[in-house]
CSV table of C-alpha atoms and ligand atoms in Angstrom, one decimal:
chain,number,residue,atom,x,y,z
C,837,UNK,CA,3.1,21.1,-7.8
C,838,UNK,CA,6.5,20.9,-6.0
C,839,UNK,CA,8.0,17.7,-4.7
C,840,UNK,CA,10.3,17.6,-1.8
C,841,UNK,CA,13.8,17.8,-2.0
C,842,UNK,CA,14.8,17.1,1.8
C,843,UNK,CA,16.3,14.1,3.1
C,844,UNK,CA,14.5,12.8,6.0
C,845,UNK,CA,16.6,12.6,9.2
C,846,UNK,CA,16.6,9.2,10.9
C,847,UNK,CA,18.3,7.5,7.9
C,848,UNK,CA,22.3,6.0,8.3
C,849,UNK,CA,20.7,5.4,12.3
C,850,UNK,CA,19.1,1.9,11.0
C,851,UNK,CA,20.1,-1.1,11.8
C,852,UNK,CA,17.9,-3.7,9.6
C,853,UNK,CA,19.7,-3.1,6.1
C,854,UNK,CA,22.8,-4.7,4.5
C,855,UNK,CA,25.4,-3.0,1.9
C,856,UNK,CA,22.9,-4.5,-1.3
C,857,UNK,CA,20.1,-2.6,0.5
C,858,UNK,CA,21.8,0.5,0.6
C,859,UNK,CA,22.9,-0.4,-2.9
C,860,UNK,CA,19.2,-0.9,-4.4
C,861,UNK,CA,18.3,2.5,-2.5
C,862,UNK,CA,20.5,4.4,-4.7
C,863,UNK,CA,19.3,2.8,-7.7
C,864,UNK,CA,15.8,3.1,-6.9
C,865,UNK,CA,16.4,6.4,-5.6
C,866,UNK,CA,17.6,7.2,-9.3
C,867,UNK,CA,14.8,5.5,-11.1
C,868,UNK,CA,12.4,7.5,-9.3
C,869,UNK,CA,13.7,10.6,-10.0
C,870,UNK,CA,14.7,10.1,-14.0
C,871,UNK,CA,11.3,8.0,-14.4
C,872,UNK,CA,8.9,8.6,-12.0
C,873,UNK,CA,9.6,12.4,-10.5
C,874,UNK,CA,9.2,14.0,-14.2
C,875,UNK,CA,6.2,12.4,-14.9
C,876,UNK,CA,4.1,12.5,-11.5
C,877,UNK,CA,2.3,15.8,-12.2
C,878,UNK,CA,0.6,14.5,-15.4
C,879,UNK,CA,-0.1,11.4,-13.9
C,880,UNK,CA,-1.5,12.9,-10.6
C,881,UNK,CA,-3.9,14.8,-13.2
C,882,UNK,CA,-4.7,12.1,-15.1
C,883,UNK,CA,-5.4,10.2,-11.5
C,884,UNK,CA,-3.9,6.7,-13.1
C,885,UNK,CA,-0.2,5.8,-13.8
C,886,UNK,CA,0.7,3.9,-17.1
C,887,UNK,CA,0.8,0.5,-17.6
C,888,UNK,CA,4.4,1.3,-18.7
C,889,UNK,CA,5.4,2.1,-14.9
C,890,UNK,CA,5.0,-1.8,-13.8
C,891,UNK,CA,7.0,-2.8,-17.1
C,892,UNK,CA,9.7,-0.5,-16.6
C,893,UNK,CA,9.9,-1.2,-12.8
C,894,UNK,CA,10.1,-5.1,-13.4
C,895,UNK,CA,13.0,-4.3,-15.9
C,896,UNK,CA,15.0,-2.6,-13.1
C,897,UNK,CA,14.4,-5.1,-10.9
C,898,UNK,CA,11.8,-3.2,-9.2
C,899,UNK,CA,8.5,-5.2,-9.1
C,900,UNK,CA,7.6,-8.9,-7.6
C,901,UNK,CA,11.3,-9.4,-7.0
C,902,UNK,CA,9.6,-12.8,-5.2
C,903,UNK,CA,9.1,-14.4,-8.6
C,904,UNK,CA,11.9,-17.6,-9.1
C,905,UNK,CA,14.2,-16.6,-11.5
C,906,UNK,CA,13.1,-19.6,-13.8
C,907,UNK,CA,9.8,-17.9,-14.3
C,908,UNK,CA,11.2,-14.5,-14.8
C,909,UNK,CA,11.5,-12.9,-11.8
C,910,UNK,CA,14.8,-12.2,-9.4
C,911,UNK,CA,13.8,-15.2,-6.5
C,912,UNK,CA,14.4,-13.0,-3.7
C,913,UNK,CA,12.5,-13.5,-0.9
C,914,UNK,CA,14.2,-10.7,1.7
C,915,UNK,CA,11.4,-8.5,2.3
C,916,UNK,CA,14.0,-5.4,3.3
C,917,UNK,CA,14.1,-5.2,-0.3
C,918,UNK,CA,10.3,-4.0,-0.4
C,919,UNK,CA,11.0,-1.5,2.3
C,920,UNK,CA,13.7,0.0,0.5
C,921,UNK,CA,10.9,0.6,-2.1
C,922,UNK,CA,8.4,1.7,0.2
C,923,UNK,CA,10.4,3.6,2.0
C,924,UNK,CA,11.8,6.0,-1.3
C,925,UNK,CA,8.5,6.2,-2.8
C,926,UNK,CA,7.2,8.2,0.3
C,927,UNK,CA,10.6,10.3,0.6
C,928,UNK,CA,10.4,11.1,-3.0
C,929,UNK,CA,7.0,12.4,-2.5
C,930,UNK,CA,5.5,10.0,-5.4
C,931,UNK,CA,4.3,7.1,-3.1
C,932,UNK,CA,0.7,7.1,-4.6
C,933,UNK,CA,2.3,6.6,-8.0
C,934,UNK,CA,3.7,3.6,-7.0
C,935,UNK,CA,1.2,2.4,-4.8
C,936,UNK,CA,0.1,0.8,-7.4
C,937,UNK,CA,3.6,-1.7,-8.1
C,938,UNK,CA,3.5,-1.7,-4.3
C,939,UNK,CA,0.4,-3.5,-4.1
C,940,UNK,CA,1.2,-5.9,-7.5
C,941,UNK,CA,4.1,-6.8,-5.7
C,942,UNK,CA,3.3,-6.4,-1.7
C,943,UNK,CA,0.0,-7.6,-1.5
C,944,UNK,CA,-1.4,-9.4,-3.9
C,945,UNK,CA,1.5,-11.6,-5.2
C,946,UNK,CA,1.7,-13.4,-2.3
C,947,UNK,CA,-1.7,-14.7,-2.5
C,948,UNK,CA,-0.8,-16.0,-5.5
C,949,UNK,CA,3.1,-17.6,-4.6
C,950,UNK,CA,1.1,-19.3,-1.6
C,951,UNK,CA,-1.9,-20.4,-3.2
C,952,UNK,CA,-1.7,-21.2,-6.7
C,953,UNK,CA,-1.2,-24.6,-8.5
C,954,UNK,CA,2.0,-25.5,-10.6
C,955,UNK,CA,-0.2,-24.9,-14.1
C,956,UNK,CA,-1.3,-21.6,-12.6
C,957,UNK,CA,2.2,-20.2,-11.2
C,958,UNK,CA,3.3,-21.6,-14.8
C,959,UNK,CA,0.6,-19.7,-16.3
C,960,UNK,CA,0.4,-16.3,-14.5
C,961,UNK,CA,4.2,-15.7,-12.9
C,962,UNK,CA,6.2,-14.9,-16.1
C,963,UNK,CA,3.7,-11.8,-16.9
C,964,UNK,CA,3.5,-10.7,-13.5
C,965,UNK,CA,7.1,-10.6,-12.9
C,966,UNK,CA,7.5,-8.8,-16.7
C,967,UNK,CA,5.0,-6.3,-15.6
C,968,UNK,CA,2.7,-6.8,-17.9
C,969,UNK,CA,0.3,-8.6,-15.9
C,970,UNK,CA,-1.4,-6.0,-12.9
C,971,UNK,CA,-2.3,-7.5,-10.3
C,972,UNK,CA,-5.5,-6.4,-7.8
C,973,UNK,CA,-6.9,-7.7,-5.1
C,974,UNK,CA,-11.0,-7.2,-4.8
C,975,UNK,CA,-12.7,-7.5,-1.6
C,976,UNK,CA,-14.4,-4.7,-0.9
C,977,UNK,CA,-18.2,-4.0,-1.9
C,978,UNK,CA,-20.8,-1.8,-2.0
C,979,UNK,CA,-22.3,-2.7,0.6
C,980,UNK,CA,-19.8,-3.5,2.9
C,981,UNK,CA,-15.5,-3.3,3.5
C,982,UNK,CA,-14.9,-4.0,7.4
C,983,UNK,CA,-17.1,-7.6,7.3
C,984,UNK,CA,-15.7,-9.8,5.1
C,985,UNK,CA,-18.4,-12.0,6.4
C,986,UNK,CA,-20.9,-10.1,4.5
C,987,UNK,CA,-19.6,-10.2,1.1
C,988,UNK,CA,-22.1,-10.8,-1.4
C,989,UNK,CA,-20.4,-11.3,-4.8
C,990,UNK,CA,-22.0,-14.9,-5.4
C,991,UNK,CA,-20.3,-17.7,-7.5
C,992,UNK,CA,-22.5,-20.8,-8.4
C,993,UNK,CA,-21.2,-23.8,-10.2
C,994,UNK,CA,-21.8,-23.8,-14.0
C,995,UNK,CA,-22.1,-27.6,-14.0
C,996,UNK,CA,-19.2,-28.0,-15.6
C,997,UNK,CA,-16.6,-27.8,-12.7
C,998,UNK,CA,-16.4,-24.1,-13.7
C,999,UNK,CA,-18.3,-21.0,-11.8
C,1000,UNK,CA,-20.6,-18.5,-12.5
C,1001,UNK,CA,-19.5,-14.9,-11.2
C,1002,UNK,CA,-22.2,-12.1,-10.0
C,1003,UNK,CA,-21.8,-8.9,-8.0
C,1004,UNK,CA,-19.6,-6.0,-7.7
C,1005,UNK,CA,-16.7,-4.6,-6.4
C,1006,UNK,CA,-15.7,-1.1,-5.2
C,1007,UNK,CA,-12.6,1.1,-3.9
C,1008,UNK,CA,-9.7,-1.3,-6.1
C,1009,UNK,CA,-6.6,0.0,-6.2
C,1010,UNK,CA,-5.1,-0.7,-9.7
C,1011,UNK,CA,-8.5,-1.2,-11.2
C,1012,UNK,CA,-8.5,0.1,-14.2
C,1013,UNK,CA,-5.1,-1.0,-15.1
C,1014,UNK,CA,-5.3,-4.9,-13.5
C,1015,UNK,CA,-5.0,-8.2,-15.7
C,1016,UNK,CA,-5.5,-10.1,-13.0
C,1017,UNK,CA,-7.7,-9.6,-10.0
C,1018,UNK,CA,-8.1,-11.7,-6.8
C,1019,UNK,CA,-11.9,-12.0,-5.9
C,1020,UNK,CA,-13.4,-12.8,-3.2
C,1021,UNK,CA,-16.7,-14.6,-3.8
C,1022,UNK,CA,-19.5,-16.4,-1.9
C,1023,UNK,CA,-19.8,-20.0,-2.9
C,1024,UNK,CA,-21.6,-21.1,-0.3
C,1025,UNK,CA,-23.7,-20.1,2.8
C,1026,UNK,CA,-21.0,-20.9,5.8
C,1027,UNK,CA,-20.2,-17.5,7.2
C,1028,UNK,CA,-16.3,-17.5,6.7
C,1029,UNK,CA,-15.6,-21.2,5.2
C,1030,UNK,CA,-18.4,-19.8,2.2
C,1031,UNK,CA,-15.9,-17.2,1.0
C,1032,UNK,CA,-13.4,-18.8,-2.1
C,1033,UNK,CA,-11.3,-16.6,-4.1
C,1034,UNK,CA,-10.9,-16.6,-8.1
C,1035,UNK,CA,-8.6,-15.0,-10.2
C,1036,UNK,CA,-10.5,-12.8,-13.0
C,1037,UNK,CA,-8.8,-12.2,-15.9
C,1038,UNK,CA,-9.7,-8.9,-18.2
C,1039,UNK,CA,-11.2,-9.5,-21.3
C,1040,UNK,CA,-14.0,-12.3,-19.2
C,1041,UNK,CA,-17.1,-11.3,-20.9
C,1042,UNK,CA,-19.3,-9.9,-18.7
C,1043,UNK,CA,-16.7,-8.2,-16.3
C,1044,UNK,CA,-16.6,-4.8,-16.4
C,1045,UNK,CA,-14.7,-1.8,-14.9
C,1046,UNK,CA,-16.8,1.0,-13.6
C,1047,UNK,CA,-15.7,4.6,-13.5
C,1048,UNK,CA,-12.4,5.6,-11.5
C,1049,UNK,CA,-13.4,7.1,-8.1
C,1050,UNK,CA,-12.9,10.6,-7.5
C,1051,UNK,CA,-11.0,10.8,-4.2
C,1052,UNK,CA,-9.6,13.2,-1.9
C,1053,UNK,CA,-6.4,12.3,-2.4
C,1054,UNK,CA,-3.6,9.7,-3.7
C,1055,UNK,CA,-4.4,10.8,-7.0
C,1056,UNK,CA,-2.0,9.3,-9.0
C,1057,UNK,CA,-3.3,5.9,-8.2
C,1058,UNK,CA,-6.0,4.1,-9.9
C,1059,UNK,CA,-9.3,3.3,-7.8
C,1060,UNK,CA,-12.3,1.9,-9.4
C,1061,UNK,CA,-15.7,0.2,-9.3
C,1062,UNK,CA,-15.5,-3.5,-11.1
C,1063,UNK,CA,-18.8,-5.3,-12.3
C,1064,UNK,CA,-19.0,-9.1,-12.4
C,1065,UNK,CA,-22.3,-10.1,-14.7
C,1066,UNK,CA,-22.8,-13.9,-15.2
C,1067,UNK,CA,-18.8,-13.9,-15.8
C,1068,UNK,CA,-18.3,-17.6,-16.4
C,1069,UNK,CA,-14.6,-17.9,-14.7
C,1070,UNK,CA,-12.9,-22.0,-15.3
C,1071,UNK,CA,-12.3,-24.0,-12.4
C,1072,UNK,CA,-8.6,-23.3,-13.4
C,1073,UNK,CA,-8.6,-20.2,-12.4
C,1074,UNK,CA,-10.1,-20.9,-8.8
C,1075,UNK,CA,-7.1,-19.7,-6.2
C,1076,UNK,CA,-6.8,-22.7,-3.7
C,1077,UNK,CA,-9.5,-25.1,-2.6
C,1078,UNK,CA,-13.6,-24.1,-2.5
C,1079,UNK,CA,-13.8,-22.1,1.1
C,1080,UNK,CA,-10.4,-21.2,1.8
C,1081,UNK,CA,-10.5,-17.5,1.1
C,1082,UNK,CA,-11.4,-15.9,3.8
C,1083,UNK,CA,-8.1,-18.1,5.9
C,1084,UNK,CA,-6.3,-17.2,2.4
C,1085,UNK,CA,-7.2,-13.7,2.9
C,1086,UNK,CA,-6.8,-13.6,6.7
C,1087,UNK,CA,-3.3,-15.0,6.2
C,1088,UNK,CA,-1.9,-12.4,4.2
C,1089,UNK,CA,-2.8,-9.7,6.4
C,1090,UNK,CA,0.9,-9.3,7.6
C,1091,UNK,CA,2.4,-8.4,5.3
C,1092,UNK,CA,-0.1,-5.7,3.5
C,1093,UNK,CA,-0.4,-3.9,6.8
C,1094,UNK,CA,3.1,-4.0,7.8
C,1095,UNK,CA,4.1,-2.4,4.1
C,1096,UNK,CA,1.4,0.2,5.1
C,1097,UNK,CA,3.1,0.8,8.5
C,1098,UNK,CA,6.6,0.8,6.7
C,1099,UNK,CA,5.1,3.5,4.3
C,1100,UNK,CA,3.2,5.8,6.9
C,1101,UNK,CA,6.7,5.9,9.3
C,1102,UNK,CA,8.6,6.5,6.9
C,1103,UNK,CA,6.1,9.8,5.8
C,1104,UNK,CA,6.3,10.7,9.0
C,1105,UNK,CA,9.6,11.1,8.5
C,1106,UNK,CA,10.1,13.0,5.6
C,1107,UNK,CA,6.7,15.5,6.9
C,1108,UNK,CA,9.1,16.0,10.0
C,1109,UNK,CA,12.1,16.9,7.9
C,1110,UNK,CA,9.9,19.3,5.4
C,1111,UNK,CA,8.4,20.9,8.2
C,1112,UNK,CA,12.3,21.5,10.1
C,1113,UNK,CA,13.5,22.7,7.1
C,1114,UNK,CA,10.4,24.9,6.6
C,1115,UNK,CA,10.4,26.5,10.6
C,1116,UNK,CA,14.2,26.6,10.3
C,1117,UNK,CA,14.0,29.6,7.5
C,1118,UNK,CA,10.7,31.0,7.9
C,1119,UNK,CA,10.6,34.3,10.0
C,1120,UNK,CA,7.9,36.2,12.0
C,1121,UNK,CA,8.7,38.7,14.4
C,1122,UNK,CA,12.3,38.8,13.3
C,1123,UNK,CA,13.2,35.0,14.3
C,1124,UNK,CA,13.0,31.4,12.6
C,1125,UNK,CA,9.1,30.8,13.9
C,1126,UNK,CA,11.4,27.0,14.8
C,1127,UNK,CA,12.6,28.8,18.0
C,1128,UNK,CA,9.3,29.6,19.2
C,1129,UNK,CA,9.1,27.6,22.6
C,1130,UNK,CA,5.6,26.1,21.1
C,1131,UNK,CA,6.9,25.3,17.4
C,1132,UNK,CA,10.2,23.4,19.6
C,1133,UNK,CA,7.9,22.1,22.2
C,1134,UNK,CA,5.5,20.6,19.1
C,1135,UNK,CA,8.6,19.4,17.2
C,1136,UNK,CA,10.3,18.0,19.9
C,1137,UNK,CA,7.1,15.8,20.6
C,1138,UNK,CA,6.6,14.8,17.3
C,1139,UNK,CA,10.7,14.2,16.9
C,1140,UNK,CA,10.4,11.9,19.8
C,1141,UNK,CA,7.3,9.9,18.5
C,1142,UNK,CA,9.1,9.1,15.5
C,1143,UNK,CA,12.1,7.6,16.8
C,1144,UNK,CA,9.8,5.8,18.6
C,1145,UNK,CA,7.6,4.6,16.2
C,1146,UNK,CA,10.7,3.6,13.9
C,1147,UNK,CA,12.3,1.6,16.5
C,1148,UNK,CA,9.3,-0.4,16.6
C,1149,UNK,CA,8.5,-0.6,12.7
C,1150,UNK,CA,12.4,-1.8,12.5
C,1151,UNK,CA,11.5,-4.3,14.6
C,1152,UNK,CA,8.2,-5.4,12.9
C,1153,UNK,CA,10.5,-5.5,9.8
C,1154,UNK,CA,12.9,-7.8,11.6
C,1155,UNK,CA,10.5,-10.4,12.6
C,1156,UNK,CA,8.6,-10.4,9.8
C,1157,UNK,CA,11.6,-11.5,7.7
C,1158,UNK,CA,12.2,-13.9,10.5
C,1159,UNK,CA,8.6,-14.9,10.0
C,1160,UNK,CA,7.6,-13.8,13.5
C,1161,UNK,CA,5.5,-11.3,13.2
C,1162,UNK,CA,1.9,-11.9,14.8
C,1163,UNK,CA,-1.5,-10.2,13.1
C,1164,UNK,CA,-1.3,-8.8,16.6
C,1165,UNK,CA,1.8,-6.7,15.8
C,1166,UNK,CA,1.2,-5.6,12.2
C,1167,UNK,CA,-2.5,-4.8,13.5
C,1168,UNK,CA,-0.4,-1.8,15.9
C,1169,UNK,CA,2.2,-1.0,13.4
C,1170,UNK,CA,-0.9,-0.4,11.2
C,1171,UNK,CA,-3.0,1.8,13.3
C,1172,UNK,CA,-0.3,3.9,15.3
C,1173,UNK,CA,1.8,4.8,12.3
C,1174,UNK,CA,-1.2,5.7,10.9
C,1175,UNK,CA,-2.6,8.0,13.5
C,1176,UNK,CA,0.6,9.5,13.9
C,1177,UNK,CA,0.9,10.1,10.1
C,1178,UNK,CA,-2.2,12.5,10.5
C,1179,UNK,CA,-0.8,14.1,13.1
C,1180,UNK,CA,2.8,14.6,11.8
C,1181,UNK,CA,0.8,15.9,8.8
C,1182,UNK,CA,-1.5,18.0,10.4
C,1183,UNK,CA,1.5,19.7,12.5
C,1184,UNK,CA,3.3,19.9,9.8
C,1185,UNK,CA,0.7,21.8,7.9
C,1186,UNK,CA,0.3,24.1,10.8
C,1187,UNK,CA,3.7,24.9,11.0
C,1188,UNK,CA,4.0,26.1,7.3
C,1189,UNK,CA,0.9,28.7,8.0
C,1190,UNK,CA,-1.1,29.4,4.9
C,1191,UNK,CA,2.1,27.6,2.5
C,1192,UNK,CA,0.9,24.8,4.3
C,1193,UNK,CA,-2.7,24.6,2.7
C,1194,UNK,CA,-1.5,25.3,-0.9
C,1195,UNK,CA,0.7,22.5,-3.2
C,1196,UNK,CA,3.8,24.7,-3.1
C,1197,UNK,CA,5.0,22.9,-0.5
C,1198,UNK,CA,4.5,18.7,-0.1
C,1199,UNK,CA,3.1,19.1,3.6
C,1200,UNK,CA,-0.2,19.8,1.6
C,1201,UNK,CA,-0.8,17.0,-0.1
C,1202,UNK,CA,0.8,14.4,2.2
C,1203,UNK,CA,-1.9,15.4,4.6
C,1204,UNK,CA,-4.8,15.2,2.4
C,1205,UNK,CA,-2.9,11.7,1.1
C,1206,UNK,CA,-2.4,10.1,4.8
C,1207,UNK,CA,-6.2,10.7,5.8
C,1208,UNK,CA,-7.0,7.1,3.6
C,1209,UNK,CA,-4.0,5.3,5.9
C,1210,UNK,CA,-6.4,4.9,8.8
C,1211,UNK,CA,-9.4,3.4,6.6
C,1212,UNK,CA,-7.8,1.3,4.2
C,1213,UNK,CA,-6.3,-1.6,4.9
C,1214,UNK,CA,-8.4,-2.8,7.6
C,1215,UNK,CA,-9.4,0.7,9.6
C,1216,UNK,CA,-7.8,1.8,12.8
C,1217,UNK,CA,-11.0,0.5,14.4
C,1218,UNK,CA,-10.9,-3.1,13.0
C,1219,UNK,CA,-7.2,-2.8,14.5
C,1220,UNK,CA,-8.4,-2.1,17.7
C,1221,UNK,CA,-11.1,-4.8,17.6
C,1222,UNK,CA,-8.4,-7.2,16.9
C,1223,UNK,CA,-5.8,-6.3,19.3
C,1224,UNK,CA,-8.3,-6.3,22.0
C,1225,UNK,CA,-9.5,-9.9,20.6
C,1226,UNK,CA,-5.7,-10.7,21.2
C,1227,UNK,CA,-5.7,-9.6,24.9
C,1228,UNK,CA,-8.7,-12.1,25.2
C,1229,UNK,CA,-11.4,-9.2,25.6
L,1335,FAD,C1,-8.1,4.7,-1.7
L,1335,FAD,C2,-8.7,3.3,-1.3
L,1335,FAD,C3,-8.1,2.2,-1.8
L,1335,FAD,C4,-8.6,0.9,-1.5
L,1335,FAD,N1,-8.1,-0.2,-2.1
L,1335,FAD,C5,-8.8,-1.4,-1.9
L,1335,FAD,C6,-8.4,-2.5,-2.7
L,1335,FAD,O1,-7.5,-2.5,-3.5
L,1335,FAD,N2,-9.1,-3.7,-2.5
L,1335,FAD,C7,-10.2,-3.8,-1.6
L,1335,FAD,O2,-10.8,-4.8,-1.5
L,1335,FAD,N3,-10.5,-2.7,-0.9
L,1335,FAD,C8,-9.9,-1.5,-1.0
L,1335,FAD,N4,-10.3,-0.4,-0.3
L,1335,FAD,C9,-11.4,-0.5,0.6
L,1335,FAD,C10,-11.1,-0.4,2.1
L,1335,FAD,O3,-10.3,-1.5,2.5
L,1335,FAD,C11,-12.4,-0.2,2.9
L,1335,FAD,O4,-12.9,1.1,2.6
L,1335,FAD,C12,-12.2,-0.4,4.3
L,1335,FAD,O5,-11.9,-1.8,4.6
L,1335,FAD,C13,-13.4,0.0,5.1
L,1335,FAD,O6,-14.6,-0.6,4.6
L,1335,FAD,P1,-15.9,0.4,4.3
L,1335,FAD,O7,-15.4,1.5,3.5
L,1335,FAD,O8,-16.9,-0.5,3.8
L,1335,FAD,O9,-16.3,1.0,5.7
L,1335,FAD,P2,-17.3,0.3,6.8
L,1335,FAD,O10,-16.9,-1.1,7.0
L,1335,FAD,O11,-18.6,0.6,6.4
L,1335,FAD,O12,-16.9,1.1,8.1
L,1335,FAD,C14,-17.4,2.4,8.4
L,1335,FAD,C15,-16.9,2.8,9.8
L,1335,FAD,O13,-17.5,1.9,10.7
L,1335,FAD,C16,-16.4,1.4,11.5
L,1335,FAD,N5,-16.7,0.0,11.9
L,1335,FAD,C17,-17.1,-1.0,11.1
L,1335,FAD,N6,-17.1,-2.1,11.8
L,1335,FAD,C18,-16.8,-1.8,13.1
L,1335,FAD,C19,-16.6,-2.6,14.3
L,1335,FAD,N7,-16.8,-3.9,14.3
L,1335,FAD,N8,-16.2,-1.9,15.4
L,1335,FAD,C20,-16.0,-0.6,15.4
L,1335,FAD,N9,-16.1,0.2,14.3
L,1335,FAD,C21,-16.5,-0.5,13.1
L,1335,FAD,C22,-15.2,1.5,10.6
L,1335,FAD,O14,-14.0,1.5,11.4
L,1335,FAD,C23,-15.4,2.8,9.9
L,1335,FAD,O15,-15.0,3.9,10.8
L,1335,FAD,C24,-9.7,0.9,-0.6
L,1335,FAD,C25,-10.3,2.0,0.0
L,1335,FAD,C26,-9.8,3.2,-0.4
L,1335,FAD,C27,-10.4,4.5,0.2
């Protein structure tokens, strides 16, 4: 397996960042490559990080950087600061190793920072900021993933003011590795005001993690089934009030499909600036195959989609922090970088002939990796049903 070694082009261009930023990059930049880089092979085998990745992230200052500092975290709430993460773990070529931080710290914390009571933040914060708590977040099911409507994990109250947990769960990133998962769970019959979310802790008798899935690609992170059999779960440990989850859930969308956005441009990116690199010293007919009028034509296109997209993901970044940024907006960051991340790929692949289809170059496998970007996450289609909702259609 060979990871990239390009710097993609559009950075020093930017805007959005101050001098810490920058600073953080290089320091991230460095962890990934004396940590992370050397490791990513076995782990991509092995199709799960270790546990030891979230710890040694949160002791560089790497992981739910949100947490106050009183209950072990760093308290900063600038969100460029998860970009910058984002944003290397893609360049570096190891971003479905550290999907798995990305998520503890991107999308699942912040169910918790909003929702949860004093006892709980008391309770859970410290060993999520340390590491040694993973986080997950489990909505989909078997039986369905677009309608959150239909979920059928079922909580009843045990009579005691605590609930009774049955169902299952399927497709969780960080799965097999999570402490603490966020569940969504029917506890009543109203459509969406019937959905409440509980935090389940390992080690509940009678919950269970299934097998890891076998995907097509992000193999380095951790996807699994999880089982909930009569798992008796303490009112404590319900996040916000009875009902609330699907608003709960609803109003964290943001931010989990804007870090997806930020992710996917920034592969576009670097799958431009492997593939220039590539066309730039690769011959046929005794010429770079880059000055070909179709490989320009194709680049140029591409080049120009890109500069495009990152203008508007810069912008999504902006008012995000600013606390701006509409479902509306991350629902098109979300589907368009994610559309053009196939395609990027897909030229990209093209453009490296048969080198393209093997893993001697990255172009490979960040094709086969972006193909989940326009499922997960809400799909592309879910997007389009919810701009379109927007436009009052
Ligand atoms: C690698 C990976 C990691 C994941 N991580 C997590 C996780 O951590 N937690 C979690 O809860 N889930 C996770 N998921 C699940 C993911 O969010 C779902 O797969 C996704 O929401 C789609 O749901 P589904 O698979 O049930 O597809 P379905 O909902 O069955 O959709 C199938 C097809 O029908 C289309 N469709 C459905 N409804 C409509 C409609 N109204 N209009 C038009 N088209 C429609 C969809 O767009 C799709 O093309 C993960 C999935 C993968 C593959």
């Amino acid at each position: 397996m060979t990871l990239p070694t390009s710097t993609p082009i559009v950075q020093g261009t930017r805007t959005l960042f101050e001098p810490e930023h920058d600073d953080y990059r290089e320091s991230f930049r460095r962890f990934l490559n004396a940590e992370v880089v050397p490791e990513y092979p076995k782990w991509h085998e092995n199709h799960i990080v270790p546990r030891s990745l979230f710890t040694d992230c949160a002791e560089y200052g790497f992981l739910a950087m949100e947490v106050p500092e009183e209950l072990g975290g760093s308290g900063v709430d600038d969100w460029r600061f998860n970009v910058v993460l984002a944003e290397e773990s893609v360049w570096a070529g190891v971003s479905d190793a550290m999907a798995g931080p990305l998520l503890h710290s991107d999308v699942v914390l912040p169910y918790i920072m909003a929702s949860a009571t004093e006892e709980q933040r008391q309770r859970w914060l410290p060993g999520i900021a340390s590491g040694e708590k993973i986080l997950a977040v489990a909505m989909t099911e078997p039986g369905t993933g677009s309608d959150l409507a239909a979920i059928a994990t079922r909580g009843k109250p045990d009579g005691d003011g605590g609930w009774i947990i049955n169902g299952s769960k399927t497709f969780i990133t960080n799965g097999i590795n999570a402490d603490l998962v966020v569940v969504a769970v029917r506890t009543n019959d109203d459509s969406h005001g019937g959905l409440s979310l509980f935090v389940v802790e390992d080690g509940m008798p009678g919950f269970e993690k299934g097998k890891q899935i076998e995907k097509l690609g992000q193999h380095a992170s951790d996807t699994s089934e999880l089982f909930f059999n009569d798992v008796h779960v303490p009112a404590e440990n319900m996040l916000g009030e009875e009902g609330s989850g699907f608003l709960q859930l609803v109003s964290r969308l943001v931010p989990e499909r804007l870090v997806l956005a930020v992710s996917s441009m920034a592969g576009c990116e670097a799958a431009l600036a492997w593939t220039l690199d590539y066309v730039g010293e690769r011959k046929a007919f005794g010429r770079p195959i880059g000055t070909f009028q179709h490989s320009r034509f194709t680049l140029a296109e591409l080049r120009t989609e890109v500069e495009i997209g990152r203008c508007f993901i810069d912008r999504c970044i902006e008012r995000h922090i600013a606390g701006t940024c509409t479902v509306q907006e991350a629902a098109m960051a979300k589907y368009w970088t994610t559309d053009l991340l196939g395609k990027v790929t897909d030229a990209g692949v093209q453009l490296h002939g048969g080198y393209g289809y093997t893993t001697e170059f990255p172009i490979g496998q960040a094709w086969v990796d972006a193909r989940v970007g326009r499922i997960y996450a809400g799909t592309n289609e879910i997007m389009k049903e919810l701009i379109g909702k927007t436009m009052g259609l």
